[in-house]
Structures are given as structure tokens and as C-alpha cells.
PDB file of C-alpha atoms in Angstrom:
ATOM      1  CA  MET A  24       0.002  -0.007  -0.004  1.00 46.00           C
ATOM      2  CA  ASN A  25       1.504   3.325  -1.093  1.00 47.00           C
ATOM      3  CA  THR A  26       1.443   6.609   0.898  1.00 43.00           C
ATOM      4  CA  ALA A  27      -1.570   7.993  -0.955  1.00 44.00           C
ATOM      5  CA  THR A  28      -3.560   4.880  -0.134  1.00 42.00           C
ATOM      6  CA  VAL A  29      -2.652   5.103   3.540  1.00 39.00           C
ATOM      7  CA  SER A  30      -3.637   8.820   3.701  1.00 39.00           C
ATOM      8  CA  ALA A  31      -7.044   8.064   2.027  1.00 39.00           C
ATOM      9  CA  ALA A  32      -7.716   5.229   4.469  1.00 37.00           C
ATOM     10  CA  ALA A  33      -6.903   7.497   7.412  1.00 37.00           C
ATOM     11  CA  ALA A  34      -9.218  10.190   6.100  1.00 40.00           C
ATOM     12  CA  VAL A  35     -12.285   7.893   6.166  1.00 38.00           C
ATOM     13  CA  SER A  36     -11.365   5.982   9.340  1.00 40.00           C
ATOM     14  CA  PRO A  37     -13.791   6.472  12.290  1.00 46.00           C
ATOM     15  CA  PRO A  38     -12.751   8.895  15.006  1.00 43.00           C
ATOM     16  CA  ASP A  39     -10.958   7.738  18.050  1.00 47.00           C
ATOM     17  CA  THR A  40     -13.819   7.103  20.491  1.00 46.00           C
ATOM     18  CA  ARG A  41     -11.634   8.074  23.414  1.00 48.00           C
ATOM     19  CA  TYR A  42     -11.495  11.666  22.230  1.00 47.00           C
ATOM     20  CA  VAL A  43     -14.813  12.050  20.442  1.00 79.00           C
ATOM     21  CA  TRP A  44     -15.571  15.303  22.395  1.00 90.00           C
ATOM     22  CA  PHE A  45     -12.003  16.697  22.451  1.00 89.00           C
ATOM     23  CA  ARG A  46      -9.570  15.984  19.644  1.00 88.00           C
ATOM     24  CA  SER A  47      -6.900  15.263  22.229  1.00 83.00           C
ATOM     25  CA  ARG A  48      -6.385  15.944  25.900  1.00 78.00           C
ATOM     26  CA  ASP A  49      -2.842  17.013  24.987  1.00 80.00           C
ATOM     27  CA  ASP A  50      -3.848  19.922  22.749  1.00 82.00           C
ATOM     28  CA  VAL A  51      -2.638  23.221  24.130  1.00 83.00           C
ATOM     29  CA  GLN A  52      -5.659  24.887  22.543  1.00 86.00           C
ATOM     30  CA  PRO A  53      -8.635  22.427  22.870  1.00 89.00           C
ATOM     31  CA  TYR A  54     -10.610  21.458  19.770  1.00 92.00           C
ATOM     32  CA  LEU A  55     -14.163  20.130  20.058  1.00 92.00           C
ATOM     33  CA  ASN A  56     -16.047  17.630  17.910  1.00 94.00           C
ATOM     34  CA  GLU A  57     -18.611  19.831  16.176  1.00 94.00           C
ATOM     35  CA  THR A  58     -20.842  16.786  15.580  1.00 94.00           C
ATOM     36  CA  ALA A  59     -21.171  16.119  19.298  1.00 95.00           C
ATOM     37  CA  VAL A  60     -21.587  19.828  19.999  1.00 95.00           C
ATOM     38  CA  ARG A  61     -24.584  19.998  17.641  1.00 95.00           C
ATOM     39  CA  ILE A  62     -26.106  16.900  19.244  1.00 96.00           C
ATOM     40  CA  ARG A  63     -25.685  18.535  22.666  1.00 96.00           C
ATOM     41  CA  ALA A  64     -27.401  21.647  21.471  1.00 96.00           C
ATOM     42  CA  GLY A  65     -30.353  19.582  20.335  1.00 96.00           C
ATOM     43  CA  ILE A  66     -30.587  17.922  23.726  1.00 96.00           C
ATOM     44  CA  MET A  67     -30.388  21.275  25.574  1.00 95.00           C
ATOM     45  CA  LEU A  68     -33.060  22.726  23.258  1.00 95.00           C
ATOM     46  CA  ALA A  69     -35.650  21.186  25.593  1.00 95.00           C
ATOM     47  CA  ILE A  70     -34.901  23.677  28.368  1.00 94.00           C
ATOM     48  CA  PRO A  71     -35.541  27.018  26.437  1.00 92.00           C
ATOM     49  CA  ILE A  72     -38.681  25.426  24.962  1.00 93.00           C
ATOM     50  CA  TYR A  73     -39.996  24.673  28.404  1.00 92.00           C
ATOM     51  CA  MET A  74     -39.010  28.152  29.647  1.00 90.00           C
ATOM     52  CA  ALA A  75     -40.642  29.812  26.683  1.00 89.00           C
ATOM     53  CA  PHE A  76     -44.030  28.191  27.540  1.00 88.00           C
ATOM     54  CA  THR A  77     -43.570  29.229  31.212  1.00 87.00           C
ATOM     55  CA  LEU A  78     -42.746  32.832  30.413  1.00 83.00           C
ATOM     56  CA  VAL A  79     -45.613  33.130  27.896  1.00 83.00           C
ATOM     57  CA  ASP A  80     -47.962  31.976  30.646  1.00 81.00           C
ATOM     58  CA  VAL A  81     -46.394  34.394  33.160  1.00 77.00           C
ATOM     59  CA  VAL A  82     -46.496  37.414  30.859  1.00 74.00           C
ATOM     60  CA  PHE A  83     -49.821  36.859  29.144  1.00 76.00           C
ATOM     61  CA  GLY A  84     -51.668  34.525  31.532  1.00 69.00           C
ATOM     62  CA  GLY A  85     -51.447  36.326  34.896  1.00 65.00           C
ATOM     63  CA  ARG A  86     -54.684  38.347  34.536  1.00 70.00           C
ATOM     64  CA  TRP A  87     -57.122  39.372  37.221  1.00 68.00           C
ATOM     65  CA  ASN A  88     -60.428  37.448  37.161  1.00 73.00           C
ATOM     66  CA  VAL A  89     -63.558  38.885  38.704  1.00 74.00           C
ATOM     67  CA  THR A  90     -65.309  36.162  40.690  1.00 72.00           C
ATOM     68  CA  GLY A  91     -68.718  37.904  40.658  1.00 65.00           C
ATOM     69  CA  ASP A  92     -69.345  37.121  44.311  1.00 69.00           C
ATOM     70  CA  VAL A  93     -68.773  40.690  45.442  1.00 73.00           C
ATOM     71  CA  ILE A  94     -69.780  43.582  43.079  1.00 76.00           C
ATOM     72  CA  THR A  95     -70.559  46.829  44.776  1.00 79.00           C
ATOM     73  CA  ASP A  96     -71.551  50.118  43.191  1.00 76.00           C
ATOM     74  CA  THR A  97     -69.381  52.891  44.482  1.00 81.00           C
ATOM     75  CA  PHE A  98     -71.761  55.535  43.093  1.00 80.00           C
ATOM     76  CA  GLU A  99     -68.771  57.183  41.482  1.00 83.00           C
ATOM     77  CA  THR A 100     -67.568  57.653  37.934  1.00 83.00           C
ATOM     78  CA  ASP A 101     -64.182  58.053  36.281  1.00 80.00           C
ATOM     79  CA  PHE A 102     -63.114  60.886  34.013  1.00 81.00           C
ATOM     80  CA  ASP A 103     -64.815  59.190  31.053  1.00 80.00           C
ATOM     81  CA  GLY A 104     -68.110  58.925  32.818  1.00 80.00           C
ATOM     82  CA  ARG A 105     -67.903  55.212  33.442  1.00 85.00           C
ATOM     83  CA  ILE A 106     -69.410  53.810  36.687  1.00 83.00           C
ATOM     84  CA  LEU A 107     -66.884  52.515  39.169  1.00 82.00           C
ATOM     85  CA  TYR A 108     -67.561  49.231  40.931  1.00 79.00           C
ATOM     86  CA  MET A 109     -65.828  47.544  43.830  1.00 81.00           C
ATOM     87  CA  VAL A 110     -65.318  43.862  42.951  1.00 78.00           C
ATOM     88  CA  GLU A 111     -63.649  40.697  44.327  1.00 78.00           C
ATOM     89  CA  ALA A 112     -60.961  39.527  41.931  1.00 73.00           C
ATOM     90  CA  VAL A 113     -58.438  36.709  41.984  1.00 71.00           C
ATOM     91  CA  ARG A 114     -55.130  36.279  40.263  1.00 69.00           C
ATOM     92  CA  ARG A 115     -52.975  33.241  39.768  1.00 70.00           C
ATOM     93  CA  THR A 116     -49.704  33.079  41.754  1.00 73.00           C
ATOM     94  CA  TYR A 117     -46.601  31.293  40.377  1.00 75.00           C
ATOM     95  CA  ASP A 118     -44.107  28.994  42.067  1.00 81.00           C
ATOM     96  CA  TYR A 119     -40.852  29.027  40.108  1.00 85.00           C
ATOM     97  CA  THR A 120     -39.097  26.245  42.027  1.00 90.00           C
ATOM     98  CA  VAL A 121     -39.035  23.786  39.042  1.00 91.00           C
ATOM     99  CA  GLN A 122     -38.114  26.528  36.545  1.00 91.00           C
ATOM    100  CA  THR A 123     -35.329  27.679  38.876  1.00 93.00           C
ATOM    101  CA  TRP A 124     -33.808  24.258  39.122  1.00 95.00           C
ATOM    102  CA  PHE A 125     -33.970  23.837  35.305  1.00 95.00           C
ATOM    103  CA  LEU A 126     -32.251  27.206  34.889  1.00 94.00           C
ATOM    104  CA  PHE A 127     -29.518  26.438  37.354  1.00 96.00           C
ATOM    105  CA  TYR A 128     -28.898  23.134  35.629  1.00 97.00           C
ATOM    106  CA  ALA A 129     -28.735  24.919  32.225  1.00 96.00           C
ATOM    107  CA  LEU A 130     -26.354  27.454  33.721  1.00 96.00           C
ATOM    108  CA  PHE A 131     -24.185  24.642  34.997  1.00 97.00           C
ATOM    109  CA  GLU A 132     -24.111  23.037  31.569  1.00 96.00           C
ATOM    110  CA  MET A 133     -23.075  26.306  29.867  1.00 95.00           C
ATOM    111  CA  LEU A 134     -20.291  26.955  32.392  1.00 95.00           C
ATOM    112  CA  ALA A 135     -19.073  23.323  32.505  1.00 94.00           C
ATOM    113  CA  GLY A 136     -18.469  23.293  28.744  1.00 91.00           C
ATOM    114  CA  MET A 137     -16.112  26.245  28.875  1.00 91.00           C
ATOM    115  CA  SER A 138     -13.181  24.281  30.350  1.00 88.00           C
ATOM    116  CA  VAL A 139     -11.578  20.963  29.555  1.00 87.00           C
ATOM    117  CA  LYS A 140     -11.561  19.940  33.229  1.00 88.00           C
ATOM    118  CA  THR A 141     -15.108  20.836  34.054  1.00 92.00           C
ATOM    119  CA  SER A 142     -16.552  19.468  30.756  1.00 92.00           C
ATOM    120  CA  TYR A 143     -16.312  15.947  32.128  1.00 89.00           C
ATOM    121  CA  LEU A 144     -18.884  16.858  34.796  1.00 94.00           C
ATOM    122  CA  SER A 145     -21.566  17.538  32.182  1.00 95.00           C
ATOM    123  CA  PRO A 146     -24.118  14.730  31.607  1.00 95.00           C
ATOM    124  CA  THR A 147     -25.154  16.153  28.275  1.00 96.00           C
ATOM    125  CA  ILE A 148     -21.535  16.105  27.080  1.00 95.00           C
ATOM    126  CA  TRP A 149     -21.215  12.454  27.974  1.00 94.00           C
ATOM    127  CA  LEU A 150     -24.532  11.657  26.261  1.00 95.00           C
ATOM    128  CA  SER A 151     -23.780  13.615  23.105  1.00 95.00           C
ATOM    129  CA  THR A 152     -20.285  12.041  22.988  1.00 94.00           C
ATOM    130  CA  TRP A 153     -21.863   8.614  23.071  1.00 94.00           C
ATOM    131  CA  LEU A 154     -24.418   9.485  20.456  1.00 94.00           C
ATOM    132  CA  ALA A 155     -21.723  10.836  18.117  1.00 93.00           C
ATOM    133  CA  ARG A 156     -19.324   7.937  18.546  1.00 89.00           C
ATOM    134  CA  ARG A 157     -20.019   6.480  15.114  1.00 88.00           C
ATOM    135  CA  SER A 158     -20.161   9.806  13.178  1.00 90.00           C
ATOM    136  CA  PRO A 159     -17.231  11.546  11.499  1.00 90.00           C
ATOM    137  CA  ALA A 160     -15.652  14.078  13.807  1.00 90.00           C
ATOM    138  CA  VAL A 161     -15.371  17.727  12.753  1.00 91.00           C
ATOM    139  CA  TRP A 162     -12.838  19.511  14.895  1.00 91.00           C
ATOM    140  CA  LYS A 163     -13.454  23.214  15.825  1.00 91.00           C
ATOM    141  CA  PRO A 164     -11.590  25.386  18.381  1.00 92.00           C
ATOM    142  CA  LEU A 165     -13.100  25.731  21.828  1.00 92.00           C
ATOM    143  CA  ALA A 166     -12.699  29.503  22.083  1.00 91.00           C
ATOM    144  CA  PRO A 167     -15.627  30.549  19.826  1.00 92.00           C
ATOM    145  CA  LYS A 168     -17.881  27.960  21.524  1.00 94.00           C
ATOM    146  CA  ARG A 169     -16.820  29.247  24.952  1.00 93.00           C
ATOM    147  CA  PHE A 170     -17.892  32.737  23.856  1.00 94.00           C
ATOM    148  CA  ALA A 171     -21.213  31.435  22.533  1.00 94.00           C
ATOM    149  CA  TRP A 172     -21.906  29.555  25.786  1.00 95.00           C
ATOM    150  CA  GLY A 173     -21.001  32.734  27.704  1.00 95.00           C
ATOM    151  CA  ILE A 174     -23.856  34.484  25.914  1.00 95.00           C
ATOM    152  CA  GLY A 175     -26.169  31.609  26.850  1.00 94.00           C
ATOM    153  CA  ALA A 176     -25.078  31.792  30.487  1.00 95.00           C
ATOM    154  CA  SER A 177     -25.877  35.542  30.541  1.00 94.00           C
ATOM    155  CA  MET A 178     -29.380  34.979  29.232  1.00 92.00           C
ATOM    156  CA  ILE A 179     -29.962  32.205  31.763  1.00 93.00           C
ATOM    157  CA  SER A 180     -28.801  34.500  34.569  1.00 94.00           C
ATOM    158  CA  LEU A 181     -31.165  37.174  33.401  1.00 91.00           C
ATOM    159  CA  CYS A 182     -34.134  34.719  33.620  1.00 90.00           C
ATOM    160  CA  LEU A 183     -33.066  33.736  37.168  1.00 93.00           C
ATOM    161  CA  VAL A 184     -33.111  37.416  38.189  1.00 93.00           C
ATOM    162  CA  PHE A 185     -36.557  37.773  36.644  1.00 90.00           C
ATOM    163  CA  PHE A 186     -37.933  34.862  38.660  1.00 89.00           C
ATOM    164  CA  HIS A 187     -36.259  36.037  41.923  1.00 91.00           C
ATOM    165  CA  PRO A 188     -35.817  39.802  41.752  1.00 92.00           C
ATOM    166  CA  GLU A 189     -36.096  40.339  45.470  1.00 92.00           C
ATOM    167  CA  LYS A 190     -33.287  37.865  46.280  1.00 92.00           C
ATOM    168  CA  PHE A 191     -30.999  39.327  43.642  1.00 94.00           C
ATOM    169  CA  ALA A 192     -31.753  42.905  44.764  1.00 94.00           C
ATOM    170  CA  ALA A 193     -31.069  42.012  48.411  1.00 93.00           C
ATOM    171  CA  ALA A 194     -27.778  40.439  47.456  1.00 94.00           C
ATOM    172  CA  VAL A 195     -26.724  43.481  45.363  1.00 93.00           C
ATOM    173  CA  ASN A 196     -27.772  45.953  48.080  1.00 93.00           C
ATOM    174  CA  THR A 197     -25.899  43.947  50.725  1.00 93.00           C
ATOM    175  CA  VAL A 198     -22.646  43.787  48.701  1.00 93.00           C
ATOM    176  CA  THR A 199     -22.754  47.482  47.718  1.00 92.00           C
ATOM    177  CA  THR A 200     -24.230  48.623  51.008  1.00 91.00           C
ATOM    178  CA  LEU A 201     -26.509  50.882  48.911  1.00 90.00           C
ATOM    179  CA  PRO A 202     -30.203  50.603  48.107  1.00 90.00           C
ATOM    180  CA  LEU A 203     -29.530  50.248  44.349  1.00 91.00           C
ATOM    181  CA  LEU A 204     -32.454  47.919  43.556  1.00 93.00           C
ATOM    182  CA  PRO A 205     -35.950  47.717  45.020  1.00 91.00           C
ATOM    183  CA  THR A 206     -36.740  44.585  47.007  1.00 90.00           C
ATOM    184  CA  THR A 207     -40.492  44.776  46.911  1.00 88.00           C
ATOM    185  CA  GLU A 208     -41.238  44.997  43.165  1.00 86.00           C
ATOM    186  CA  GLN A 209     -40.278  43.586  39.788  1.00 87.00           C
ATOM    187  CA  TYR A 210     -37.760  45.981  38.245  1.00 90.00           C
ATOM    188  CA  LEU A 211     -37.228  44.011  35.015  1.00 89.00           C
ATOM    189  CA  PRO A 212     -39.606  44.607  32.081  1.00 89.00           C
ATOM    190  CA  ARG A 213     -41.941  41.633  31.738  1.00 81.00           C
ATOM    191  CA  TRP A 214     -41.104  41.226  28.064  1.00 84.00           C
ATOM    192  CA  LEU A 215     -37.313  41.163  28.496  1.00 87.00           C
ATOM    193  CA  PRO A 216     -36.846  37.534  29.732  1.00 85.00           C
ATOM    194  CA  LEU A 217     -39.382  36.284  27.217  1.00 84.00           C
ATOM    195  CA  LEU A 218     -37.403  37.981  24.454  1.00 89.00           C
ATOM    196  CA  MET A 219     -34.170  36.451  25.848  1.00 88.00           C
ATOM    197  CA  VAL A 220     -35.690  32.932  25.884  1.00 89.00           C
ATOM    198  CA  TRP A 221     -36.841  33.150  22.285  1.00 90.00           C
ATOM    199  CA  VAL A 222     -33.399  34.486  21.240  1.00 93.00           C
ATOM    200  CA  CYS A 223     -31.733  31.627  23.091  1.00 93.00           C
ATOM    201  CA  LEU A 224     -34.178  29.168  21.528  1.00 92.00           C
ATOM    202  CA  GLY A 225     -33.377  30.494  18.042  1.00 94.00           C
ATOM    203  CA  PHE A 226     -29.622  30.338  18.623  1.00 94.00           C
ATOM    204  CA  MET A 227     -29.758  26.729  19.798  1.00 94.00           C
ATOM    205  CA  TRP A 228     -32.050  25.670  16.979  1.00 95.00           C
ATOM    206  CA  LEU A 229     -29.672  27.192  14.474  1.00 95.00           C
ATOM    207  CA  GLU A 230     -26.768  25.351  16.119  1.00 94.00           C
ATOM    208  CA  ALA A 231     -28.511  21.971  16.359  1.00 94.00           C
ATOM    209  CA  ILE A 232     -30.382  21.903  13.060  1.00 93.00           C
ATOM    210  CA  LEU A 233     -28.347  24.037  10.695  1.00 93.00           C
ATOM    211  CA  GLY A 234     -24.951  23.908  12.308  1.00 92.00           C
ATOM    212  CA  PHE A 235     -24.836  27.765  12.395  1.00 93.00           C
ATOM    213  CA  CYS A 236     -23.346  29.143  15.571  1.00 93.00           C
ATOM    214  CA  VAL A 237     -24.375  32.729  16.092  1.00 94.00           C
ATOM    215  CA  GLY A 238     -22.111  33.191  19.039  1.00 92.00           C
ATOM    216  CA  CYS A 239     -19.138  31.855  16.973  1.00 91.00           C
ATOM    217  CA  LYS A 240     -19.870  34.396  14.230  1.00 91.00           C
ATOM    218  CA  LEU A 241     -20.038  37.193  16.788  1.00 92.00           C
ATOM    219  CA  HIS A 242     -16.693  35.984  18.203  1.00 91.00           C
ATOM    220  CA  ALA A 243     -15.159  36.157  14.731  1.00 89.00           C
ATOM    221  CA  LEU A 244     -16.549  39.633  14.250  1.00 90.00           C
ATOM    222  CA  PHE A 245     -15.198  40.882  17.547  1.00 90.00           C
ATOM    223  CA  VAL A 246     -11.751  39.359  16.633  1.00 88.00           C
ATOM    224  CA  LYS A 247     -11.856  41.162  13.241  1.00 86.00           C
ATOM    225  CA  LEU A 248     -12.715  44.451  15.025  1.00 87.00           C
ATOM    226  CA  GLY A 249      -9.786  43.890  17.376  1.00 85.00           C
ATOM    227  CA  TRP A 250     -11.974  43.633  20.430  1.00 88.00           C
ATOM    228  CA  LEU A 251     -10.820  40.082  21.163  1.00 84.00           C
ATOM    229  CA  GLN A 252      -7.432  38.500  20.642  1.00 79.00           C
ATOM    230  CA  GLU A 253      -7.434  34.753  21.024  1.00 72.00           C
ATOM    231  CA  GLU A 254      -4.361  32.564  21.497  1.00 67.00           C
ATOM    232  CA  CYS A 255      -5.500  29.893  19.038  1.00 70.00           C
ATOM    233  CA  GLU A 256      -4.309  30.561  15.497  1.00 69.00           C
ATOM    234  CA  GLU A 257      -7.538  29.467  13.837  1.00 73.00           C
ATOM    235  CA  CYS A 258      -9.678  31.905  15.929  1.00 74.00           C
ATOM    236  CA  ASN A 259      -7.603  34.841  14.526  1.00 70.00           C
ATOM    237  CA  ASN A 260      -7.462  33.524  10.992  1.00 66.00           C
ATOM    238  CA  LEU A 261     -10.888  34.697   9.859  1.00 55.00           C
ATOM    239  CA  ASN A 262     -10.551  32.934   6.496  1.00 53.00           C
ATOM    240  CA  LEU A 263     -11.180  29.700   8.291  1.00 42.00           C
ATOM    241  CA  HIS A 264     -14.554  30.947   9.547  1.00 43.00           C
ATOM    242  CA  ALA A 265     -16.065  31.309   6.072  1.00 43.00           C
TER     243      ALA A 265
END
């Protein structure tokens, strides 16, 4: 068998299953298996879908309902001449315990994937690694993915603040020793976390289905603008991002 035949055989050989997530543990700049990364994005897609339904219910479903048991005429009118009534009304309250645990788990997954050492703590990385074991490996640098996951972690943190504004405000006020945030009211716009969830859902769908990483493209743009300077050669060679 000549050299060309050996090279061709190596090109079509299955990936080393020991390093199906990382190209090699010995790489100075880690490279990830893009195939496994896309599978992981598809698995994690379940969380923003669940959160999107929750936030839609919170933003659009939390309405006051008049029970009809107590309706009293106040014998007064408003500026438009409409009669004012005193009524008994109820409104649904929400318990965000389950959503909070899902968000903390998603935050853990985002942060765990940013480092070689912590990535082995991620159940979704192990599962996606196993599912990708028979597929050809496509190696991409970790740095752009780390940037993309950082964006995801920021969105998750914003949702956590929305669900627990009083706890976050109390922590900020305690650390700064200043009353910077109110502890008795929701200071985030109701539409903001819903928008963030749909953006996150769109990003993960593009990654899992189309293999298009928006965070990676933003990373490349910031490198081109000189706002970021990565150590890995491929991250700074923008021709490789085409």
C-alpha cells in the first residue's frame, strides 16, 4: 500500500472514540467535535422550549379574574363617565421552583463546557459524546464555543433574576451597602426575559439543526474588530470561519 492509499484510508477511518468530544487531551488549545456539540445543542433545546411556555404563561396569563361574588356600586364615575364598581378579583400566583432548578442546571451546563476539566462533569456532554461515537468528527476550536456559551449563560442569569428579583436585589444591596435595587417590586420589564428565551431558543435551533453558531460568528466579528485576541491561530485567522 503506497502513501496516498494510507492517507485516504486514514481520512475515512472512524474517529478515536476516546477523544470524540476533544480531539486530544494534550492539545494546548482544545478542539471540540462539532458533531457532538450539535447533538448537545439539540438535547439542551428542551430547556428553552420549556422556559418559553412558562414565560408566555407568566407574561400573558397572569390576569385578574372577577369572581362575581362581590360587586358593589361605588356611586362614583371616572373621567370618562364610566361607573366605578368595587369587585372581588383573583389572580394566579406562580411557584418558580421547578423553573429555577432547570435554569440552574442549564447554567451549570453552559459553564461546564467552557473548560476541559469541568466538561467531564456535564451529563449532556457524555450523552452527546456517546451518540456521536459512530459519526465523523469535525474539529473546531473551543474559544468561539466558549464565547457562545457565555452568551447563553448571561441569558440564563437574566431569567433567574426575573424569577427572583427580590433575592438578587437584596444580594446586590448587601454587597454594595447601597439601596440600588428595590426589594419589593419587579424591576425588570416583563417582556425582557421572554425575548431572551426566544433568542436563546433561536440560537440553539440554528446550532442543532443548521450547524450555524451565532455566538461563534459574533466571536469572529469581535476578533476582526480587534476587540478580542485569542491565542489559538484558527480563531484569529478569519478565512477559516467562512
